[in-house]
Short mmCIF file of C-alpha atoms and ligand atoms in Angstrom, two decimals:
data_model
loop_
_atom_site.label_atom_id
_atom_site.label_comp_id
_atom_site.label_asym_id
_atom_site.label_seq_id
_atom_site.Cartn_x
_atom_site.Cartn_y
_atom_site.Cartn_z
CA MET Q 38 13.64 1.94 56.16
CA ASN Q 39 16.96 3.77 55.94
CA TYR Q 40 17.33 7.36 54.94
CA LEU Q 41 18.38 6.67 51.35
CA ARG Q 42 15.49 4.42 50.61
CA ARG Q 43 13.12 6.92 52.28
CA THR Q 44 14.66 9.69 50.17
CA LEU Q 45 14.48 7.56 47.05
CA ALA Q 46 10.91 6.65 47.88
CA THR Q 47 10.06 10.30 48.36
CA ALA Q 48 12.04 11.18 45.23
CA GLY Q 49 10.41 8.31 43.41
CA LEU Q 50 7.02 9.63 44.41
CA ALA Q 51 8.00 13.13 43.33
CA LEU Q 52 9.37 11.81 40.03
CA ALA Q 53 6.25 9.74 39.46
CA SER Q 54 3.96 12.69 39.95
CA ILE Q 55 6.19 14.87 37.75
CA ALA Q 56 6.10 12.10 35.10
CA ALA Q 57 2.33 11.79 35.50
CA MET Q 58 1.94 15.53 35.21
CA ALA Q 59 4.30 15.50 32.24
CA GLY Q 60 2.39 12.47 30.87
CA SER Q 61 -0.98 14.16 31.16
CA GLY Q 62 0.56 17.38 29.80
CA GLN Q 63 2.19 15.18 27.17
CA ALA Q 64 -1.17 13.53 26.43
CA GLN Q 65 -2.95 16.89 26.35
CA ASP Q 66 -0.57 18.30 23.76
CA TYR Q 67 -0.28 14.97 21.88
CA PRO Q 68 0.48 14.83 19.07
CA THR Q 69 2.98 17.64 18.59
CA ARG Q 70 4.81 16.04 15.65
CA THR Q 71 4.45 13.44 12.89
CA ILE Q 72 3.41 9.93 13.93
CA THR Q 73 4.99 6.87 12.28
CA MET Q 74 2.67 3.95 11.49
CA ILE Q 75 4.66 0.79 10.82
CA VAL Q 76 3.05 -1.58 8.30
CA PRO Q 77 4.75 -5.00 8.50
CA PHE Q 78 4.24 -5.84 4.79
CA ALA Q 79 4.90 -4.36 1.36
CA ALA Q 80 2.97 -1.35 0.10
CA GLY Q 81 -0.21 -2.06 -1.84
CA GLY Q 82 -1.21 -5.14 0.19
CA PRO Q 83 -4.31 -5.46 2.41
CA THR Q 84 -2.74 -4.21 5.65
CA ASP Q 85 -1.17 -1.25 3.84
CA ILE Q 86 -4.48 -0.45 2.09
CA ILE Q 87 -6.45 -0.47 5.37
CA ALA Q 88 -3.77 1.48 7.28
CA ARG Q 89 -3.59 4.20 4.62
CA ILE Q 90 -7.38 4.60 4.34
CA VAL Q 91 -7.93 4.93 8.10
CA THR Q 92 -4.80 6.88 9.15
CA ALA Q 93 -5.38 9.56 6.51
CA GLU Q 94 -8.63 10.39 8.32
CA MET Q 95 -7.15 9.96 11.81
CA ALA Q 96 -4.49 12.53 10.92
CA LYS Q 97 -7.18 15.15 10.30
CA THR Q 98 -8.63 14.58 13.77
CA LEU Q 99 -5.24 14.49 15.50
CA GLY Q 100 -3.92 17.52 13.62
CA GLN Q 101 -0.61 15.85 12.73
CA SER Q 102 0.38 13.72 9.73
CA ILE Q 103 0.75 9.96 10.09
CA ILE Q 104 3.41 8.52 7.81
CA ILE Q 105 3.32 4.89 6.77
CA GLU Q 106 6.61 3.00 7.03
CA ASN Q 107 6.57 -0.40 5.32
CA VAL Q 108 8.97 -2.72 7.15
CA VAL Q 109 9.00 -6.23 5.68
CA GLY Q 110 10.35 -9.63 6.68
CA ALA Q 111 9.65 -12.89 8.52
CA GLY Q 112 5.88 -12.85 7.96
CA GLY Q 113 5.56 -9.44 9.66
CA THR Q 114 7.41 -10.40 12.84
CA THR Q 115 10.50 -8.29 11.99
CA ALA Q 116 8.45 -5.08 12.00
CA THR Q 117 6.37 -6.15 14.98
CA THR Q 118 9.50 -6.80 17.05
CA ARG Q 119 10.70 -3.32 16.14
CA ALA Q 120 7.38 -1.78 17.16
CA ALA Q 121 7.41 -3.65 20.48
CA ARG Q 122 10.82 -2.12 21.25
CA ALA Q 123 9.92 1.40 20.08
CA ASN Q 124 9.68 4.36 22.45
CA PRO Q 125 6.23 4.20 24.15
CA ASP Q 126 5.49 7.87 23.51
CA GLY Q 127 2.67 7.56 20.95
CA TYR Q 128 4.82 8.49 17.95
CA THR Q 129 5.52 4.93 16.79
CA LEU Q 130 2.54 2.64 16.16
CA ILE Q 131 1.95 -0.54 14.16
CA THR Q 132 -0.94 -1.86 12.11
CA GLY Q 133 -0.81 -5.52 13.05
CA HIS Q 134 -3.23 -8.33 12.36
CA MET Q 135 -4.36 -11.89 13.00
CA GLY Q 136 -0.93 -13.06 11.88
CA THR Q 137 1.51 -10.74 13.67
CA HIS Q 138 -0.62 -10.57 16.84
CA ALA Q 139 -1.88 -14.15 17.08
CA ALA Q 140 -0.79 -16.85 14.57
CA ALA Q 141 2.90 -15.91 14.90
CA VAL Q 142 2.90 -17.06 18.56
CA PRO Q 143 2.64 -20.84 17.90
CA LEU Q 144 4.68 -20.65 14.67
CA TYR Q 145 7.73 -18.94 16.22
CA PRO Q 146 8.53 -20.60 19.59
CA LYS Q 147 11.31 -18.01 20.06
CA LEU Q 148 9.18 -15.00 19.01
CA ALA Q 149 10.85 -11.80 20.33
CA TYR Q 150 7.54 -10.31 21.50
CA HIS Q 151 4.21 -11.39 22.89
CA PRO Q 152 1.09 -9.72 21.42
CA GLU Q 153 -0.61 -9.41 24.82
CA LYS Q 154 2.42 -8.48 26.98
CA ASP Q 155 4.39 -6.14 24.74
CA PHE Q 156 1.63 -4.03 23.19
CA GLU Q 157 -1.19 -1.68 24.12
CA PRO Q 158 -4.26 -2.54 22.02
CA VAL Q 159 -5.34 0.73 20.39
CA ALA Q 160 -8.14 0.06 17.88
CA LEU Q 161 -9.58 -2.69 15.69
CA LEU Q 162 -9.83 -1.31 12.14
CA ALA Q 163 -11.42 -3.97 9.95
CA GLY Q 164 -12.35 -7.62 9.70
CA THR Q 165 -11.09 -9.18 6.46
CA PRO Q 166 -12.70 -12.42 5.28
CA ILE Q 167 -10.35 -14.89 3.56
CA LEU Q 168 -10.80 -15.97 -0.07
CA ILE Q 169 -9.44 -19.00 -1.91
CA LEU Q 170 -7.85 -17.54 -5.06
CA ALA Q 171 -6.04 -19.01 -8.08
CA LYS Q 172 -4.30 -17.87 -11.21
CA LYS Q 173 -6.58 -17.06 -14.16
CA ASP Q 174 -5.86 -20.24 -16.11
CA PHE Q 175 -6.03 -22.60 -13.13
CA PRO Q 176 -7.65 -25.78 -14.51
CA ALA Q 177 -10.72 -25.84 -12.23
CA LYS Q 178 -14.12 -24.17 -12.70
CA ASP Q 179 -15.29 -24.38 -9.08
CA LEU Q 180 -14.09 -25.17 -5.55
CA LYS Q 181 -14.83 -28.90 -5.88
CA GLU Q 182 -12.61 -29.14 -8.99
CA PHE Q 183 -9.98 -26.95 -7.31
CA VAL Q 184 -9.83 -29.30 -4.31
CA ALA Q 185 -9.63 -32.38 -6.54
CA TYR Q 186 -6.87 -30.83 -8.64
CA VAL Q 187 -4.64 -29.65 -5.79
CA LYS Q 188 -5.03 -33.04 -4.07
CA ALA Q 189 -4.05 -34.86 -7.27
CA ASN Q 190 -1.17 -32.49 -8.08
CA THR Q 191 0.07 -31.33 -4.67
CA ASP Q 192 3.73 -31.82 -5.48
CA LYS Q 193 3.37 -29.45 -8.45
CA MET Q 194 1.40 -26.78 -6.55
CA ASN Q 195 3.05 -23.42 -5.71
CA MET Q 196 1.07 -21.66 -2.99
CA ALA Q 197 1.91 -17.97 -2.51
CA HIS Q 198 2.04 -16.39 0.95
CA ALA Q 199 3.48 -13.38 2.79
CA GLY Q 200 5.90 -15.27 5.00
CA ILE Q 201 5.55 -17.65 7.93
CA GLY Q 202 3.21 -16.11 10.48
CA SER Q 203 1.34 -13.97 7.98
CA VAL Q 204 -2.43 -14.20 7.45
CA SER Q 205 -2.03 -15.71 3.97
CA TYR Q 206 0.41 -18.33 5.35
CA SER Q 207 -1.69 -19.22 8.40
CA SER Q 208 -5.02 -19.34 6.58
CA CYS Q 209 -3.54 -21.55 3.85
CA GLU Q 210 -1.88 -23.78 6.47
CA LEU Q 211 -5.41 -24.27 7.79
CA LEU Q 212 -6.61 -25.10 4.24
CA SER Q 213 -3.74 -27.58 3.80
CA SER Q 214 -4.69 -29.33 7.05
CA VAL Q 215 -8.38 -29.49 6.02
CA LEU Q 216 -7.37 -30.95 2.63
CA GLU Q 217 -4.49 -32.99 4.09
CA ILE Q 218 -2.02 -31.68 1.50
CA LYS Q 219 1.50 -30.20 1.64
CA PRO Q 220 1.99 -27.80 -1.27
CA THR Q 221 5.19 -25.83 -1.84
CA GLY Q 222 4.94 -22.42 -0.19
CA VAL Q 223 6.37 -19.44 -2.11
CA PRO Q 224 7.03 -16.50 0.27
CA PHE Q 225 6.71 -12.81 -0.65
CA ASN Q 226 7.10 -9.57 1.37
CA GLY Q 227 3.34 -9.18 1.36
CA THR Q 228 0.29 -10.26 -0.57
CA GLY Q 229 0.60 -7.12 -2.66
CA PRO Q 230 3.63 -8.58 -4.50
CA ALA Q 231 2.17 -12.11 -4.15
CA MET Q 232 -0.96 -10.92 -5.99
CA ASN Q 233 1.21 -9.61 -8.84
CA ALA Q 234 2.77 -13.07 -9.14
CA LEU Q 235 -0.69 -14.70 -9.11
CA VAL Q 236 -1.93 -12.34 -11.83
CA GLY Q 237 1.26 -13.16 -13.76
CA GLY Q 238 0.69 -16.90 -13.35
CA GLN Q 239 4.05 -17.42 -11.55
CA VAL Q 240 2.23 -19.09 -8.65
CA ASP Q 241 -0.89 -21.29 -8.64
CA TYR Q 242 -3.06 -20.22 -5.71
CA MET Q 243 -3.27 -18.20 -2.52
CA CYS Q 244 -5.46 -17.60 0.52
CA ASP Q 245 -5.80 -13.85 0.91
CA GLN Q 246 -7.73 -11.09 2.63
CA ILE Q 247 -10.67 -9.88 0.54
CA VAL Q 248 -9.53 -6.21 0.44
CA ASN Q 249 -6.55 -7.21 -1.68
CA ALA Q 250 -8.53 -9.30 -4.15
CA VAL Q 251 -11.77 -7.47 -5.01
CA PRO Q 252 -10.29 -5.27 -7.76
CA GLN Q 253 -8.51 -8.26 -9.37
CA ILE Q 254 -11.61 -10.48 -9.21
CA ASN Q 255 -13.79 -7.72 -10.72
CA GLY Q 256 -11.09 -7.17 -13.35
CA GLY Q 257 -11.10 -10.88 -14.25
CA THR Q 258 -7.30 -11.18 -13.75
CA ILE Q 259 -7.54 -14.00 -11.19
CA LYS Q 260 -10.00 -16.72 -10.18
CA ALA Q 261 -11.86 -16.76 -6.86
CA TYR Q 262 -13.44 -20.03 -5.67
CA ALA Q 263 -15.01 -19.13 -2.33
CA VAL Q 264 -15.14 -16.85 0.71
CA ALA Q 265 -14.45 -18.66 3.99
CA THR Q 266 -17.29 -17.07 5.99
CA PRO Q 267 -20.81 -18.40 6.75
CA GLU Q 268 -22.40 -15.61 4.67
CA ARG Q 269 -21.57 -14.24 1.24
CA ASN Q 270 -19.76 -10.88 1.13
CA PRO Q 271 -21.78 -7.90 -0.19
CA SER Q 272 -18.82 -6.70 -2.27
CA LEU Q 273 -18.74 -10.07 -4.16
CA PRO Q 274 -22.38 -11.23 -4.21
CA ASP Q 275 -21.74 -13.95 -6.84
CA LEU Q 276 -18.89 -15.60 -4.90
CA PRO Q 277 -20.13 -18.66 -2.98
CA THR Q 278 -19.20 -19.42 0.61
CA THR Q 279 -17.05 -22.46 1.37
CA ILE Q 280 -20.20 -23.99 2.92
CA GLU Q 281 -22.16 -23.51 -0.34
CA ALA Q 282 -19.18 -24.69 -2.41
CA GLY Q 283 -18.73 -27.94 -0.46
CA LEU Q 284 -15.89 -27.22 2.00
CA PRO Q 285 -17.76 -26.29 5.19
CA LYS Q 286 -14.82 -27.15 7.44
CA TYR Q 287 -12.81 -24.26 6.02
CA GLN Q 288 -13.92 -21.15 7.91
CA VAL Q 289 -11.47 -18.29 8.53
CA SER Q 290 -11.46 -14.52 8.75
CA ALA Q 291 -8.65 -12.12 9.56
CA TRP Q 292 -8.54 -8.68 11.14
CA ASN Q 293 -6.25 -5.64 11.14
CA ALA Q 294 -5.74 -3.34 14.14
CA ILE Q 295 -3.53 -0.60 15.56
CA PHE Q 296 -1.19 -1.39 18.45
CA ALA Q 297 1.21 0.80 20.45
CA PRO Q 298 4.33 -0.27 22.40
CA LYS Q 299 3.58 -1.36 25.96
CA GLY Q 300 3.76 1.61 28.36
CA THR Q 301 2.36 4.17 25.94
CA PRO Q 302 0.38 6.57 28.22
CA PRO Q 303 -3.28 5.53 28.56
CA ALA Q 304 -4.47 9.05 27.71
CA ILE Q 305 -2.58 8.94 24.41
CA VAL Q 306 -3.91 5.46 23.59
CA ALA Q 307 -7.43 6.71 24.36
CA LYS Q 308 -6.92 9.69 22.03
CA LEU Q 309 -5.75 7.38 19.23
CA ASN Q 310 -8.66 5.02 19.84
CA ALA Q 311 -11.13 7.90 19.61
CA ALA Q 312 -9.54 9.18 16.40
CA ALA Q 313 -9.72 5.69 14.86
CA ALA Q 314 -13.37 5.27 15.90
CA LYS Q 315 -14.19 8.66 14.36
CA ALA Q 316 -12.41 7.68 11.14
CA LEU Q 317 -14.46 4.47 10.91
CA ASP Q 318 -17.62 6.61 10.96
CA ASP Q 319 -16.39 8.80 8.13
CA GLU Q 320 -18.52 8.28 5.02
CA ASN Q 321 -15.62 8.12 2.59
CA VAL Q 322 -13.58 5.77 4.81
CA ARG Q 323 -16.59 3.48 5.24
CA LYS Q 324 -17.35 3.40 1.50
CA ARG Q 325 -13.76 2.50 0.61
CA LEU Q 326 -13.47 -0.23 3.25
CA LEU Q 327 -16.91 -1.71 2.48
CA ASP Q 328 -16.34 -1.61 -1.30
CA LEU Q 329 -13.26 -3.74 -0.65
CA GLY Q 330 -15.32 -6.25 1.35
CA SER Q 331 -14.05 -5.54 4.85
CA ASP Q 332 -16.19 -5.70 7.98
CA ILE Q 333 -16.16 -2.44 9.94
CA PRO Q 334 -16.40 -3.06 13.71
CA LYS Q 335 -19.50 -1.75 15.48
CA ALA Q 336 -19.13 0.50 18.54
CA ASP Q 337 -18.79 -2.35 21.05
CA GLY Q 338 -16.03 -3.86 18.89
CA ARG Q 339 -14.04 -0.63 18.80
CA THR Q 340 -12.93 -0.47 22.43
CA GLN Q 341 -9.41 -1.24 23.62
CA ALA Q 342 -10.86 -3.98 25.83
CA ALA Q 343 -12.59 -5.59 22.84
CA LEU Q 344 -9.32 -5.68 20.93
CA ALA Q 345 -7.45 -7.10 23.92
CA ALA Q 346 -10.08 -9.85 24.20
CA LEU Q 347 -9.86 -10.57 20.46
CA VAL Q 348 -6.07 -10.93 20.61
CA LYS Q 349 -6.32 -13.27 23.60
CA SER Q 350 -8.90 -15.55 21.95
CA GLU Q 351 -7.07 -15.56 18.61
CA VAL Q 352 -3.73 -16.48 20.20
CA GLU Q 353 -5.51 -19.41 21.87
CA LYS Q 354 -7.35 -20.41 18.67
CA TRP Q 355 -4.31 -20.39 16.40
CA SER Q 356 -2.12 -22.04 19.04
CA ALA Q 357 -4.52 -24.98 18.84
CA VAL Q 358 -4.41 -25.07 15.01
CA LEU Q 359 -0.77 -24.32 14.07
CA LYS Q 360 2.43 -26.18 14.93
CA PRO Q 361 5.86 -24.55 15.33
CA ALA Q 362 7.32 -23.82 11.89
CA MET Q 363 10.81 -23.09 13.20
C1 MLT G 534 -0.28 -7.85 3.55
O1 MLT G 534 -0.66 -6.71 3.85
O2 MLT G 534 0.52 -8.08 2.65
C2 MLT G 534 -0.92 -9.02 4.28
O3 MLT G 534 -1.55 -8.63 5.43
C3 MLT G 534 0.07 -10.11 4.46
C4 MLT G 534 -0.49 -11.35 5.10
O4 MLT G 534 -0.49 -11.40 6.30
O5 MLT G 534 -0.94 -12.24 4.37
#
């Protein structure tokens, strides 16, 4: 091994230990400034709601503010690509979900990131069951009539979603394959704005995460036909499951979680994970998430390893269900 390489090796070693020392020093002092949390959809939607509820509490623990930056486009993949390329220093994070970190993989063959390779899993925040929703004057009183009507009028149906690769798109693609229909998809920058269009009657129906729909359902501004989970949801005790309502094949739930760019120091990721876990035990945070129908992960579901395993299994699951859309 010639002199240069030996020197470089020695230097490399020295640099590595300096970096490690700096990293651990960096981790010890982290955070020393404001953290940016990218939300890949419009404000007011389910991912934004969950991110704001949990990060407000995390900021108290971390002693620095966490600002939400809504970056929209391409079903959440625009923002997720940006997060994957961000500096891995703990100051840029993303609240991703079943869409951006699983369903997008089969839908975008040329996706600019891979959920497992380009991200550090930080913390699972909430499970979000999917509901079948329709505009207030949709001409069906229950799920059976809804199914019959959309099958008979598919070419007239406008189905709202938050872009190809989003949860609302993927979960309604699953519904379309169960019902063997091809409605017209109407994309929005998130299901926040899509919900406004549903309330306004500009679109006919949508598959959406429960946290975005509970207030509208309780307010009577939209119709809900079923929740796509084996059990009813405590926040909507009168809403039947798809099994009870006669569509047992349609079972789907989403999830939202924090991810950091690959290479973010493990000590910083561990600090963020601990702050998220603490936030999920906060009484006020729990009440707000549970009132909106979300499932809060138990301790064994809050580890980085648990999130990594979830992403892996969901990428496999949705790759078997969805075909390339591009
Ligand atoms: C949102 O926050 O708007 C949703 O998570 C979008 C989606 O994936 O349906």
